[in-house]
Amino acid sequence: PIEPAELAAELLGDDAETWDLACALPRDLLVDLGKRGLLCAEVPTRYGGLGLSSEHNGELTARVGAVCSSARSVLTSQGMAAWTIQRLGSRDQRAAYLPLLTGGGLAAVGFSETGAGSDLSALTTSFTARGDSLVVDGAKVWVTAAAYADHLVIFGRYGDGAAAAVIPASAPGVTIERVPHPLGCRAAGHANITLDAVRVPAAAVLGGGGLSLPLVVTAALSYGRMSVAWGCVGILRACLAAVTEHASVREQFGKPIGEHQLVAGHVAGLVAAEQIATRVCEHASRCWDSGSPEMVTATVLAKYVSSEQAARGAATAVQVLASAGAHDGHVVARAYRDAKLMEIIEGSSELCRLMLARSALGPGR
Ligand code: FAD
């Protein structure tokens, strides 16, 4: 049987430039990828998923990321939604929701708000129990894939604690509006969501709610960080391929530019960046697969290192291709814009550094 990574790359084809310029992915392609279990490939087979390990899914994610960071962003959101349901949901909720996500339904995850970016303890979206119903009020911003989503996993305050709930995107009171002109991952369907007295069954609250906010958001964010980190490996692989090809064929001063030592130095830097990102991701995924207590810190490290390497590596790639890569839609131009955003999402580089320092300094710091 064809490898999931191979299959995903084949289905994506070579239209990423067109999608970037059009700021849209074909919805039927996303649904097809979803139905084949490729958008949340770690979901166990009993729920219709592929049951891949974190490392195997990482390679799939890198492969998708090398082709199209917008598609990879949709994959990250779908995977985060599935992981949140797996981690926080009851057995009945897993059985009800996960097959939707492996059956062609698309999902997005909303935690950020205007006043709650890095500091999620400031979030104000509220869940209120009213008999058998849950009433949701609030507004989420910059939710990746929300423009395509059928299901929204929304984080909010619930009683004295926090919770996540699964809300149909079509529920009365839900408004989804595209973020205009995003810097990168332009086809990822980022949107702002308003939830105005949205009423869903109380059973939509994953695990019954009443959990601590850090516990609720860490489940989703950890998966998102791992996925973004592997996506950055893909960005670096795409940049390395574009750079080695260009540096071998483009001649200036009577020889291929790759034979000029300063350009060769850029190539070597990209080789190192790709290796560093791959190794740190492999380590983190192995921690996930073995259930190591190091998992959370290894994931933060992977996201931090991979995104910084990708942002720097993509800038190097644009430098080497020069005018040949300096137009919107070109693989290195997309990488340059897309990678920058990876240093911001799922915990910015600064937040990752604080978490790494805290982990090194010990509890209470
Ligand atoms: P702020 O929190 O305002 O931070 C601004 C700057 O201050 C940053 O450099 C930050 O690192 C720094 N900073 C903040 N606090 C500290 C501190 N304590 N110490 C040091 N530095 C600090 N949200 C969702 O809910 N779902 C999504 O799917 C989603 N997708 C996104 C996709 C993209 C492309 C983007 C750009 C954003 C997305 N977001 C999403 C929102 C994202 O999670 C936030 O942008 C991110 O958490 C940062 O919040 P902020 O933009 O408000 O920046």
Coordinates of N, CA and C in Angstrom, one line a residue, residues 2 36 49 59 76 120 151 163 257 287 322 331 333 364:
I2 N 0.4 2.3 -0.6 CA 1.1 3.6 -0.7 C 1.2 4.2 0.7
R36 N -9.5 10.3 3.9 CA -8.5 9.3 3.9 C -7.7 9.2 5.2
G49 N -9.3 6.4 11.9 CA -8.0 7.1 11.6 C -7.0 6.1 11.1
E59 N 6.6 12.7 9.7 CA 7.1 12.7 8.4 C 6.0 13.0 7.3
T76 N -2.7 20.7 10.6 CA -2.4 21.0 12.0 C -3.7 21.2 12.8
L120 N -3.3 33.3 27.6 CA -4.6 32.7 27.5 C -5.4 32.7 28.8
H151 N -16.8 21.9 12.0 CA -16.8 21.8 13.4 C -15.8 22.7 14.1
A163 N -13.1 24.9 29.8 CA -13.5 23.7 29.1 C -13.3 24.0 27.6
I257 N 26.7 29.5 -9.4 CA 26.8 30.3 -8.2 C 27.2 29.4 -7.0
C287 N 9.6 11.0 22.1 CA 9.1 11.2 23.5 C 7.6 11.0 23.6
A322 N 17.6 35.0 -5.2 CA 17.5 36.4 -5.6 C 16.3 36.7 -6.5
V331 N 8.1 29.2 -4.4 CA 8.3 28.3 -3.3 C 9.1 29.0 -2.2
A333 N 9.5 32.3 -1.7 CA 8.8 33.5 -1.3 C 7.7 33.0 -0.3
G364 N 8.7 26.4 40.1 CA 8.5 27.7 40.8 C 9.1 28.9 40.2

